[in-house]
Amino acid sequence: MKKQLYIKTYGCQMNVYDSGRMADVLAPIGYAPAEAPDGADMVILNTCHIREKAAEKVFSELGRLRNLKEEKRAAGGDLLIAVAGCVAQAEGEEILARAPYVDIVLGPQAYHKLPEMVAQAERAAAQAATARANGKPAPGQGILNTDFPAEPKFDHLPAPSVSGPSAFLSIQEGCDKFCTFCVVPYTRGAEYSRGVAAIVAEARQMVAAGVREITLLGQNVNAFHGEGPDGREWGLGALCRALAEIDGLARIRYTTSHPRDVDDDLIAAHRDVPALSPFIHLPVQSGSDRILRAMNRGHTADDYRRIIDRLKTARDDLALSSDFIVGFPGETDADFAATLKLVEDVGYVQAYSFKYSPRPGTPAAGMANQVPEAVKDERLAALQALLQTQQVAFNQACVGREMDVLLDREGRQAGQLLGRSPYMQPVHMEAPAALFGALARLRIVSAGPNSLRGELIAAHPPQPKERACA
């Protein structure tokens, strides 16, 4: 009988990728995916430390899982509980102290060791059950691994399992930027880039399994500097050119980027590589040079504008998404006005915007002149209203256009398929189920605030899957 594994994923696309890889490493020891924690034999909370009150949310979820664990024990079984990801990395010892019923705590660099940790946890759980049956106190059994190993975890992972026409591929991890608001350098470690040969081999396996679109992932994905087949260091532009040579790979995306790492070769790749999506997520965080300095971003607002101008010159149909933080310590009305001006100048088709909230251990958490919550709320509302206006205008401008959409999901209604436009907009259309996985040419016939509707012009049905390499 297969054991049931439920993974709850918080946060970014890197965490989504990591959750899939944890499922991959546990599959050979008998764990199959479950749809809910009820009835599962193991639950993993794959956590993110970026959002506000991240740790508190994890402890709240752990309280619910404790009840499930006690119910399973009362019925003669057990539930393994693991906490993974960035909260685990930052607060591993605190998790085991506050929630001693947690079996495993592991950081983002340790999940390739999950089978070994699960075996240890199962032995510890059996010993604890024997002690309880004999009326003795159960020994502590929490396993903690938040090391940054010398050997890359990617060298120890199995080939990824993929389902559907779109997949993530991690090429870079960690961050050396040390923005004053961010915990990533402390939870993910220093920048590390995989070798080009390993990335291309993994991409070929994905395409052989039916993948048509690959999203390259990294905390600073355009800081990629992996060793190429020629022994030289390759950047992201060169990697995209190599991936575009894979027959059957229709579209390449990447996220998340940093303005400081947009180099000449990457800009040229957007000009020269048709498979490279004309959509870039390029976080700026603020339009104020004073706040950008306080954030340690390493660029000015005009530096950012010049990068955008160069990208749009290289590819005139390119569109932008970004991240913004409002209410950073010391932000004045003038600083916020500069952010609104930058948004007006650039024009975004999508964006993520948040109120600043302190992250323990980061320099910004101890800065003076923290902005009152009411002021943050007012500024966030104004920024989001402007961003929403731009998004709606871009969606409306797409009506009448033809574009290629990868149909990767079933719709809510019978006879409906959904996909993503080149600009990451959700697009729905009436289409037979046989076109699932197809790259379809659509004419956009209507637009809403958050999605588009298309009509089929032509489609390239998905090809039969080949057997993936071992």
GROMACS .gro file of C-alpha atoms in nm:
model
  470
    1MET     CA    1   0.000   0.000   0.000
    2LYS     CA    2   0.124   0.345  -0.090
    3LYS     CA    3   0.164   0.594   0.190
    4GLN     CA    4  -0.012   0.926   0.139
    5LEU     CA    5   0.189   1.250   0.122
    6TYR     CA    6   0.031   1.595   0.146
    7ILE     CA    7   0.243   1.905   0.079
    8LYS     CA    8   0.110   2.253   0.153
    9THR     CA    9   0.310   2.514  -0.036
   10TYR     CA   10   0.343   2.877   0.066
   11GLY     CA   11   0.496   3.161  -0.133
   12CYS     CA   12   0.693   3.177  -0.453
   13GLN     CA   13   0.728   2.964  -0.765
   14MET     CA   14   1.059   2.836  -0.634
   15ASN     CA   15   0.868   2.682  -0.345
   16VAL     CA   16   0.620   2.526  -0.588
   17TYR     CA   17   0.916   2.372  -0.770
   18ASP     CA   18   1.073   2.256  -0.442
   19SER     CA   19   0.747   2.091  -0.335
   20GLY     CA   20   0.743   1.893  -0.657
   21ARG     CA   21   1.100   1.781  -0.603
   22MET     CA   22   1.026   1.673  -0.245
   23ALA     CA   23   0.744   1.457  -0.382
   24ASP     CA   24   0.991   1.316  -0.637
   25VAL     CA   25   1.248   1.212  -0.374
   26LEU     CA   26   0.982   1.053  -0.153
   27ALA     CA   27   0.809   0.858  -0.431
   28PRO     CA   28   1.072   0.579  -0.440
   29ILE     CA   29   1.016   0.507  -0.069
   30GLY     CA   30   0.643   0.462  -0.117
   31TYR     CA   31   0.480   0.804  -0.080
   32ALA     CA   32   0.209   0.906  -0.326
   33PRO     CA   33   0.044   1.251  -0.346
   34ALA     CA   34  -0.269   1.316  -0.137
   35GLU     CA   35  -0.526   1.588  -0.197
   36ALA     CA   36  -0.572   1.683   0.169
   37PRO     CA   37  -0.398   1.634   0.504
   38ASP     CA   38  -0.686   1.425   0.639
   39GLY     CA   39  -0.584   1.064   0.598
   40ALA     CA   40  -0.227   1.146   0.497
   41ASP     CA   41   0.066   0.956   0.645
   42MET     CA   42   0.298   1.255   0.608
   43VAL     CA   43   0.237   1.629   0.580
   44ILE     CA   44   0.501   1.878   0.472
   45LEU     CA   45   0.454   2.252   0.517
   46ASN     CA   46   0.684   2.412   0.258
   47THR     CA   47   0.711   2.760   0.400
   48CYS     CA   48   0.797   3.111   0.280
   49HIS     CA   49   0.944   3.387   0.498
   50ILE     CA   50   0.865   3.677   0.263
   51ARG     CA   51   0.505   3.746   0.360
   52GLU     CA   52   0.393   3.919   0.677
   53LYS     CA   53   0.357   3.705   0.990
   54ALA     CA   54   0.484   3.400   0.801
   55ALA     CA   55   0.601   3.215   1.111
   56GLU     CA   56   0.275   3.277   1.298
   57LYS     CA   57   0.079   3.130   1.009
   58VAL     CA   58   0.299   2.821   1.013
   59PHE     CA   59   0.249   2.768   1.388
   60SER     CA   60  -0.126   2.811   1.343
   61GLU     CA   61  -0.127   2.539   1.077
   62LEU     CA   62   0.090   2.317   1.296
   63GLY     CA   63  -0.169   2.340   1.572
   64ARG     CA   64  -0.429   2.193   1.336
   65LEU     CA   65  -0.189   1.919   1.228
   66ARG     CA   66  -0.119   1.832   1.591
   67ASN     CA   67  -0.486   1.742   1.630
   68LEU     CA   68  -0.468   1.518   1.321
   69LYS     CA   69  -0.157   1.350   1.458
   70GLU     CA   70  -0.326   1.278   1.791
   71GLU     CA   71  -0.634   1.137   1.613
   72LYS     CA   72  -0.416   0.903   1.406
   73ARG     CA   73  -0.226   0.788   1.713
   74ALA     CA   74  -0.554   0.717   1.893
   75ALA     CA   75  -0.649   0.496   1.597
   76GLY     CA   76  -0.319   0.308   1.614
   77GLY     CA   77  -0.133   0.493   1.341
   78ASP     CA   78   0.082   0.804   1.315
   79LEU     CA   79   0.129   1.117   1.109
   80LEU     CA   80   0.474   1.247   1.023
   81ILE     CA   81   0.486   1.627   1.023
   82ALA     CA   82   0.766   1.813   0.846
   83VAL     CA   83   0.834   2.184   0.811
   84ALA     CA   84   1.048   2.280   0.510
   85GLY     CA   85   1.146   2.599   0.332
   86CYS     CA   86   1.258   2.940   0.447
   87VAL     CA   87   1.073   2.961   0.779
   88ALA     CA   88   1.227   2.625   0.867
   89GLN     CA   89   1.572   2.755   0.773
   90ALA     CA   90   1.533   3.074   0.976
   91GLU     CA   91   1.352   2.936   1.280
   92GLY     CA   92   1.422   2.563   1.288
   93GLU     CA   93   1.517   2.535   1.655
   94GLU     CA   94   1.224   2.758   1.756
   95ILE     CA   95   0.984   2.531   1.565
   96LEU     CA   96   1.104   2.221   1.750
   97ALA     CA   97   1.090   2.406   2.083
   98ARG     CA   98   0.738   2.542   2.034
   99ALA     CA   99   0.600   2.240   1.846
  100PRO     CA  100   0.786   1.931   1.974
  101TYR     CA  101   0.539   1.706   1.792
  102VAL     CA  102   0.700   1.811   1.462
  103ASP     CA  103   0.909   1.524   1.331
  104ILE     CA  104   1.132   1.691   1.071
  105VAL     CA  105   1.254   2.047   1.011
  106LEU     CA  106   1.462   2.100   0.699
  107GLY     CA  107   1.590   2.398   0.505
  108PRO     CA  108   1.572   2.454   0.128
  109GLN     CA  109   1.918   2.306   0.071
  110ALA     CA  110   1.844   1.977   0.248
  111TYR     CA  111   1.535   1.827   0.087
  112HIS     CA  112   1.736   1.579  -0.120
  113LYS     CA  113   1.805   1.412   0.219
  114LEU     CA  114   1.436   1.364   0.296
  115PRO     CA  115   1.431   0.983   0.253
  116GLU     CA  116   1.706   0.948   0.515
  117MET     CA  117   1.528   1.191   0.750
  118VAL     CA  118   1.195   1.012   0.703
  119ALA     CA  119   1.358   0.679   0.792
  120GLN     CA  120   1.504   0.837   1.107
  121ALA     CA  121   1.168   0.991   1.197
  122GLU     CA  122   0.983   0.663   1.146
  123ARG     CA  123   1.228   0.482   1.374
  124ALA     CA  124   1.194   0.757   1.636
  125ALA     CA  125   0.814   0.744   1.610
  126ALA     CA  126   0.818   0.366   1.662
  127GLN     CA  127   1.041   0.402   1.967
  128ALA     CA  128   0.814   0.674   2.108
  129ALA     CA  129   0.505   0.456   2.052
  130THR     CA  130   0.670   0.169   2.240
  131ALA     CA  131   0.760   0.400   2.528
  132ARG     CA  132   0.404   0.532   2.550
  133ALA     CA  133   0.264   0.179   2.544
  134ASN     CA  134   0.488   0.093   2.839
  135GLY     CA  135   0.380   0.401   3.032
  136LYS     CA  136   0.714   0.573   2.988
  137PRO     CA  137   0.776   0.928   2.860
  138ALA     CA  138   0.832   0.941   2.486
  139PRO     CA  139   1.183   1.059   2.390
  140GLY     CA  140   1.227   1.374   2.185
  141GLN     CA  141   1.227   1.282   1.819
  142GLY     CA  142   1.252   1.604   1.613
  143ILE     CA  143   1.511   1.592   1.333
  144LEU     CA  144   1.667   1.924   1.229
  145ASN     CA  145   1.869   1.983   0.911
  146THR     CA  146   1.924   2.345   0.812
  147ASP     CA  147   2.281   2.308   0.689
  148PHE     CA  148   2.417   2.461   0.372
  149PRO     CA  149   2.597   2.154   0.234
  150ALA     CA  150   2.914   2.189   0.031
  151GLU     CA  151   2.778   1.961  -0.241
  152PRO     CA  152   2.488   2.099  -0.451
  153LYS     CA  153   2.157   1.930  -0.377
  154PHE     CA  154   2.083   1.908  -0.751
  155ASP     CA  155   2.356   1.645  -0.782
  156HIS     CA  156   2.148   1.412  -0.562
  157LEU     CA  157   1.797   1.461  -0.700
  158PRO     CA  158   1.616   1.220  -0.931
  159ALA     CA  159   1.488   1.328  -1.270
  160PRO     CA  160   1.186   1.552  -1.215
  161SER     CA  161   0.837   1.420  -1.272
  162VAL     CA  162   0.626   1.645  -1.493
  163SER     CA  163   0.258   1.653  -1.577
  164GLY     CA  164   0.111   1.893  -1.825
  165PRO     CA  165   0.265   2.108  -2.096
  166SER     CA  166   0.429   2.366  -1.867
  167ALA     CA  167   0.702   2.308  -1.610
  168PHE     CA  168   0.945   2.487  -1.381
  169LEU     CA  169   1.320   2.428  -1.401
  170SER     CA  170   1.545   2.560  -1.124
  171ILE     CA  171   1.876   2.695  -1.256
  172GLN     CA  172   1.995   2.923  -0.976
  173GLU     CA  173   1.947   2.960  -0.603
  174GLY     CA  174   2.046   3.202  -0.333
  175CYS     CA  175   2.121   3.570  -0.333
  176ASP     CA  176   2.426   3.791  -0.276
  177LYS     CA  177   2.241   4.125  -0.298
  178PHE     CA  178   2.143   4.169   0.070
  179CYS     CA  179   1.853   4.408   0.020
  180THR     CA  180   1.784   4.546   0.367
  181PHE     CA  181   1.423   4.421   0.376
  182CYS     CA  182   1.488   4.065   0.258
  183VAL     CA  183   1.566   3.737   0.434
  184VAL     CA  184   1.654   3.534   0.123
  185PRO     CA  185   2.035   3.558   0.158
  186TYR     CA  186   1.999   3.418   0.510
  187THR     CA  187   1.751   3.141   0.428
  188ARG     CA  188   1.864   3.037   0.079
  189GLY     CA  189   2.235   3.112   0.110
  190ALA     CA  190   2.483   3.249  -0.142
  191GLU     CA  191   2.420   3.251  -0.514
  192TYR     CA  192   2.473   2.915  -0.679
  193SER     CA  193   2.424   2.834  -1.047
  194ARG     CA  194   2.385   2.489  -1.196
  195GLY     CA  195   2.595   2.374  -1.490
  196VAL     CA  196   2.454   2.430  -1.838
  197ALA     CA  197   2.483   2.064  -1.940
  198ALA     CA  198   2.270   1.946  -1.647
  199ILE     CA  199   2.007   2.212  -1.714
  200VAL     CA  200   1.981   2.131  -2.084
  201ALA     CA  201   1.962   1.758  -2.010
  202GLU     CA  202   1.678   1.816  -1.762
  203ALA     CA  203   1.498   2.038  -2.013
  204ARG     CA  204   1.527   1.767  -2.280
  205GLN     CA  205   1.373   1.515  -2.041
  206MET     CA  206   1.084   1.753  -1.976
  207VAL     CA  207   1.020   1.812  -2.346
  208ALA     CA  208   1.033   1.437  -2.411
  209ALA     CA  209   0.762   1.401  -2.144
  210GLY     CA  210   0.534   1.651  -2.322
  211VAL     CA  211   0.642   1.989  -2.184
  212ARG     CA  212   0.610   2.278  -2.432
  213GLU     CA  213   0.693   2.568  -2.201
  214ILE     CA  214   0.969   2.591  -1.938
  215THR     CA  215   1.000   2.862  -1.674
  216LEU     CA  216   1.356   2.901  -1.547
  217LEU     CA  217   1.363   2.971  -1.174
  218GLY     CA  218   1.603   3.144  -0.942
  219GLN     CA  219   1.601   3.389  -0.654
  220ASN     CA  220   1.808   3.608  -0.889
  221VAL     CA  221   1.761   3.411  -1.206
  222ASN     CA  222   1.942   3.657  -1.431
  223ALA     CA  223   2.247   3.638  -1.204
  224PHE     CA  224   2.291   3.288  -1.351
  225HIS     CA  225   2.658   3.211  -1.418
  226GLY     CA  226   2.677   2.837  -1.479
  227GLU     CA  227   2.964   2.651  -1.638
  228GLY     CA  228   2.904   2.592  -2.008
  229PRO     CA  229   3.007   2.293  -2.219
  230ASP     CA  230   3.302   2.499  -2.341
  231GLY     CA  231   3.431   2.537  -1.985
  232ARG     CA  232   3.344   2.905  -1.976
  233GLU     CA  233   3.091   3.078  -1.757
  234TRP     CA  234   2.757   3.126  -1.933
  235GLY     CA  235   2.495   3.389  -1.852
  236LEU     CA  236   2.120   3.362  -1.881
  237GLY     CA  237   2.113   3.490  -2.240
  238ALA     CA  238   2.348   3.216  -2.359
  239LEU     CA  239   2.151   2.954  -2.166
  240CYS     CA  240   1.824   3.066  -2.329
  241ARG     CA  241   1.984   3.035  -2.672
  242ALA     CA  242   2.092   2.678  -2.594
  243LEU     CA  243   1.747   2.581  -2.462
  244ALA     CA  244   1.579   2.730  -2.769
  245GLU     CA  245   1.762   2.470  -2.980
  246ILE     CA  246   1.561   2.188  -2.816
  247ASP     CA  247   1.310   2.063  -3.071
  248GLY     CA  248   0.958   2.085  -2.932
  249LEU     CA  249   1.025   2.355  -2.671
  250ALA     CA  250   0.796   2.637  -2.779
  251ARG     CA  251   0.835   2.894  -2.504
  252ILE     CA  252   1.094   2.994  -2.244
  253ARG     CA  253   1.023   3.216  -1.944
  254TYR     CA  254   1.232   3.314  -1.643
  255THR     CA  255   1.170   3.461  -1.299
  256THR     CA  256   1.264   3.644  -1.076
  257SER     CA  257   1.513   3.900  -1.207
  258HIS     CA  258   1.712   4.184  -1.057
  259PRO     CA  259   1.779   4.507  -1.249
  260ARG     CA  260   2.151   4.493  -1.166
  261ASP     CA  261   2.185   4.164  -1.356
  262VAL     CA  262   2.020   4.265  -1.685
  263ASP     CA  263   2.324   4.251  -1.915
  264ASP     CA  264   2.381   4.318  -2.284
  265ASP     CA  265   2.364   3.951  -2.380
  266LEU     CA  266   2.028   3.897  -2.210
  267ILE     CA  267   1.885   4.202  -2.385
  268ALA     CA  268   2.018   4.067  -2.716
  269ALA     CA  269   1.858   3.729  -2.643
  270HIS     CA  270   1.519   3.897  -2.615
  271ARG     CA  271   1.583   4.038  -2.962
  272ASP     CA  272   1.717   3.719  -3.120
  273VAL     CA  273   1.536   3.423  -2.956
  274PRO     CA  274   1.169   3.396  -3.065
  275ALA     CA  275   1.095   3.131  -2.800
  276LEU     CA  276   1.191   3.373  -2.522
  277SER     CA  277   0.869   3.517  -2.383
  278PRO     CA  278   0.810   3.892  -2.439
  279PHE     CA  279   0.722   3.930  -2.072
  280ILE     CA  280   0.967   4.007  -1.792
  281HIS     CA  281   0.907   4.023  -1.420
  282LEU     CA  282   1.164   4.283  -1.309
  283PRO     CA  283   1.111   4.402  -0.951
  284VAL     CA  284   1.199   4.764  -0.875
  285GLN     CA  285   1.041   4.798  -0.525
  286SER     CA  286   1.039   5.182  -0.523
  287GLY     CA  287   1.065   5.478  -0.757
  288SER     CA  288   1.255   5.691  -0.505
  289ASP     CA  289   1.635   5.697  -0.524
  290ARG     CA  290   1.654   5.774  -0.154
  291ILE     CA  291   1.447   5.467  -0.065
  292LEU     CA  292   1.632   5.251  -0.318
  293ARG     CA  293   1.957   5.342  -0.141
  294ALA     CA  294   1.805   5.258   0.196
  295MET     CA  295   1.692   4.924   0.051
  296ASN     CA  296   2.047   4.859  -0.081
  297ARG     CA  297   1.908   4.789  -0.426
  298GLY     CA  298   2.222   4.910  -0.607
  299HIS     CA  299   2.040   5.099  -0.883
  300THR     CA  300   1.850   5.424  -0.926
  301ALA     CA  301   1.505   5.480  -1.069
  302ASP     CA  302   1.658   5.620  -1.388
  303ASP     CA  303   1.890   5.318  -1.414
  304TYR     CA  304   1.575   5.107  -1.413
  305ARG     CA  305   1.407   5.328  -1.675
  306ARG     CA  306   1.709   5.296  -1.904
  307ILE     CA  307   1.706   4.916  -1.871
  308ILE     CA  308   1.338   4.910  -1.967
  309ASP     CA  309   1.403   5.136  -2.266
  310ARG     CA  310   1.680   4.907  -2.389
  311LEU     CA  311   1.465   4.596  -2.349
  312LYS     CA  312   1.175   4.753  -2.537
  313THR     CA  313   1.410   4.867  -2.812
  314ALA     CA  314   1.533   4.508  -2.847
  315ARG     CA  315   1.176   4.376  -2.860
  316ASP     CA  316   0.898   4.624  -2.918
  317ASP     CA  317   0.619   4.390  -2.804
  318LEU     CA  318   0.779   4.334  -2.463
  319ALA     CA  319   0.568   4.392  -2.149
  320LEU     CA  320   0.664   4.429  -1.785
  321SER     CA  321   0.563   4.309  -1.441
  322SER     CA  322   0.720   4.422  -1.115
  323ASP     CA  323   0.720   4.416  -0.734
  324PHE     CA  324   0.662   4.720  -0.514
  325ILE     CA  325   0.695   4.783  -0.142
  326VAL     CA  326   0.515   5.082   0.005
  327GLY     CA  327   0.578   5.229   0.349
  328PHE     CA  328   0.944   5.132   0.373
  329PRO     CA  329   1.101   5.298   0.681
  330GLY     CA  330   1.143   5.669   0.621
  331GLU     CA  331   0.928   5.678   0.305
  332THR     CA  332   0.781   6.028   0.264
  333ASP     CA  333   0.495   6.152   0.051
  334ALA     CA  334   0.754   6.269  -0.203
  335ASP     CA  335   0.917   5.925  -0.211
  336PHE     CA  336   0.582   5.761  -0.272
  337ALA     CA  337   0.498   6.014  -0.544
  338ALA     CA  338   0.823   5.911  -0.717
  339THR     CA  339   0.702   5.550  -0.715
  340LEU     CA  340   0.372   5.650  -0.877
  341LYS     CA  341   0.566   5.849  -1.137
  342LEU     CA  342   0.782   5.548  -1.221
  343VAL     CA  343   0.471   5.331  -1.263
  344GLU     CA  344   0.320   5.592  -1.496
  345ASP     CA  345   0.643   5.614  -1.698
  346VAL     CA  346   0.696   5.241  -1.741
  347GLY     CA  347   0.341   5.104  -1.767
  348TYR     CA  348   0.293   4.755  -1.623
  349VAL     CA  349   0.067   4.475  -1.739
  350GLN     CA  350   0.083   4.305  -1.398
  351ALA     CA  351   0.244   4.379  -1.063
  352TYR     CA  352   0.267   4.264  -0.704
  353SER     CA  353   0.252   4.530  -0.435
  354PHE     CA  354   0.280   4.501  -0.059
  355LYS     CA  355   0.303   4.704   0.256
  356TYR     CA  356   0.645   4.692   0.417
  357SER     CA  357   0.657   4.460   0.717
  358PRO     CA  358   0.972   4.396   0.922
  359ARG     CA  359   1.153   4.064   0.887
  360PRO     CA  360   1.344   3.965   1.202
  361GLY     CA  361   1.719   3.984   1.152
  362THR     CA  362   1.710   4.216   0.851
  363PRO     CA  363   1.866   4.565   0.870
  364ALA     CA  364   1.541   4.741   0.782
  365ALA     CA  365   1.363   4.590   1.082
  366GLY     CA  366   1.567   4.812   1.315
  367MET     CA  367   1.549   5.131   1.110
  368ALA     CA  368   1.399   5.445   1.256
  369ASN     CA  369   1.100   5.628   1.106
  370GLN     CA  370   0.876   5.325   1.061
  371VAL     CA  371   0.572   5.437   0.862
  372PRO     CA  372   0.232   5.418   1.038
  373GLU     CA  373   0.004   5.138   0.920
  374ALA     CA  374  -0.272   5.380   0.822
  375VAL     CA  375  -0.032   5.564   0.589
  376LYS     CA  376   0.083   5.232   0.439
  377ASP     CA  377  -0.278   5.132   0.378
  378GLU     CA  378  -0.355   5.459   0.200
  379ARG     CA  379  -0.046   5.443  -0.020
  380LEU     CA  380  -0.099   5.078  -0.108
  381ALA     CA  381  -0.457   5.148  -0.214
  382ALA     CA  382  -0.343   5.435  -0.438
  383LEU     CA  383  -0.065   5.230  -0.596
  384GLN     CA  384  -0.286   4.929  -0.658
  385ALA     CA  385  -0.554   5.146  -0.815
  386LEU     CA  386  -0.299   5.282  -1.063
  387LEU     CA  387  -0.157   4.936  -1.137
  388GLN     CA  388  -0.506   4.793  -1.184
  389THR     CA  389  -0.590   5.072  -1.429
  390GLN     CA  390  -0.281   4.985  -1.633
  391GLN     CA  391  -0.360   4.614  -1.626
  392VAL     CA  392  -0.718   4.668  -1.744
  393ALA     CA  393  -0.600   4.903  -2.020
  394PHE     CA  394  -0.348   4.647  -2.143
  395ASN     CA  395  -0.606   4.369  -2.139
  396GLN     CA  396  -0.847   4.583  -2.339
  397ALA     CA  397  -0.572   4.667  -2.588
  398CYS     CA  398  -0.530   4.294  -2.654
  399VAL     CA  399  -0.885   4.263  -2.794
  400GLY     CA  400  -0.860   4.195  -3.167
  401ARG     CA  401  -0.500   4.077  -3.145
  402GLU     CA  402  -0.384   3.730  -3.242
  403MET     CA  403  -0.152   3.548  -3.001
  404ASP     CA  404  -0.026   3.201  -2.917
  405VAL     CA  405  -0.167   3.049  -2.599
  406LEU     CA  406  -0.053   2.725  -2.440
  407LEU     CA  407  -0.368   2.541  -2.330
  408ASP     CA  408  -0.262   2.390  -2.000
  409ARG     CA  409  -0.577   2.367  -1.785
  410GLU     CA  410  -0.936   2.258  -1.808
  411GLY     CA  411  -1.197   2.529  -1.766
  412ARG     CA  412  -1.472   2.544  -1.510
  413GLN     CA  413  -1.731   2.486  -1.779
  414ALA     CA  414  -1.766   2.184  -2.004
  415GLY     CA  415  -1.587   2.225  -2.337
  416GLN     CA  416  -1.360   2.500  -2.206
  417LEU     CA  417  -0.980   2.511  -2.190
  418LEU     CA  418  -0.757   2.770  -2.030
  419GLY     CA  419  -0.404   2.883  -2.086
  420ARG     CA  420  -0.163   3.173  -2.049
  421SER     CA  421  -0.091   3.437  -2.307
  422PRO     CA  422   0.270   3.535  -2.380
  423TYR     CA  423   0.212   3.806  -2.118
  424MET     CA  424   0.093   3.562  -1.848
  425GLN     CA  425  -0.272   3.666  -1.879
  426PRO     CA  426  -0.522   3.385  -1.819
  427VAL     CA  427  -0.707   3.312  -2.145
  428HIS     CA  428  -1.015   3.092  -2.175
  429MET     CA  429  -1.176   2.955  -2.488
  430GLU     CA  430  -1.413   2.687  -2.612
  431ALA     CA  431  -1.207   2.395  -2.737
  432PRO     CA  432  -1.218   2.014  -2.742
  433ALA     CA  433  -1.031   1.828  -2.473
  434ALA     CA  434  -0.798   1.685  -2.739
  435LEU     CA  435  -0.632   2.026  -2.763
  436PHE     CA  436  -0.514   2.016  -2.401
  437GLY     CA  437  -0.140   2.081  -2.420
  438ALA     CA  438  -0.164   2.246  -2.761
  439LEU     CA  439  -0.004   2.576  -2.851
  440ALA     CA  440  -0.307   2.743  -3.006
  441ARG     CA  441  -0.329   3.054  -3.219
  442LEU     CA  442  -0.618   3.259  -3.083
  443ARG     CA  443  -0.791   3.582  -3.164
  444ILE     CA  444  -0.875   3.772  -2.846
  445VAL     CA  445  -1.243   3.864  -2.857
  446SER     CA  446  -1.303   4.013  -2.513
  447ALA     CA  447  -1.118   4.115  -2.200
  448GLY     CA  448  -1.197   4.143  -1.831
  449PRO     CA  449  -0.994   4.298  -1.551
  450ASN     CA  450  -0.795   3.979  -1.494
  451SER     CA  451  -0.840   3.754  -1.797
  452LEU     CA  452  -0.904   3.731  -2.172
  453ARG     CA  453  -1.137   3.526  -2.391
  454GLY     CA  454  -1.017   3.391  -2.722
  455GLU     CA  455  -1.143   3.215  -3.032
  456LEU     CA  456  -0.943   2.943  -3.202
  457ILE     CA  457  -0.771   3.023  -3.531
  458ALA     CA  458  -0.533   2.728  -3.551
  459ALA     CA  459  -0.368   2.482  -3.316
  460HIS     CA  460  -0.069   2.253  -3.306
  461PRO     CA  461  -0.192   1.954  -3.104
  462PRO     CA  462   0.047   1.806  -2.850
  463GLN     CA  463   0.277   1.540  -2.984
  464PRO     CA  464   0.276   1.187  -2.841
  465LYS     CA  465   0.503   1.169  -2.538
  466GLU     CA  466   0.840   1.003  -2.576
  467ARG     CA  467   0.992   0.791  -2.305
  468ALA     CA  468   1.192   1.022  -2.081
  469CYS     CA  469   1.558   0.945  -2.026
  470ALA     CA  470   1.634   0.755  -1.708
   0.00000   0.00000   0.00000
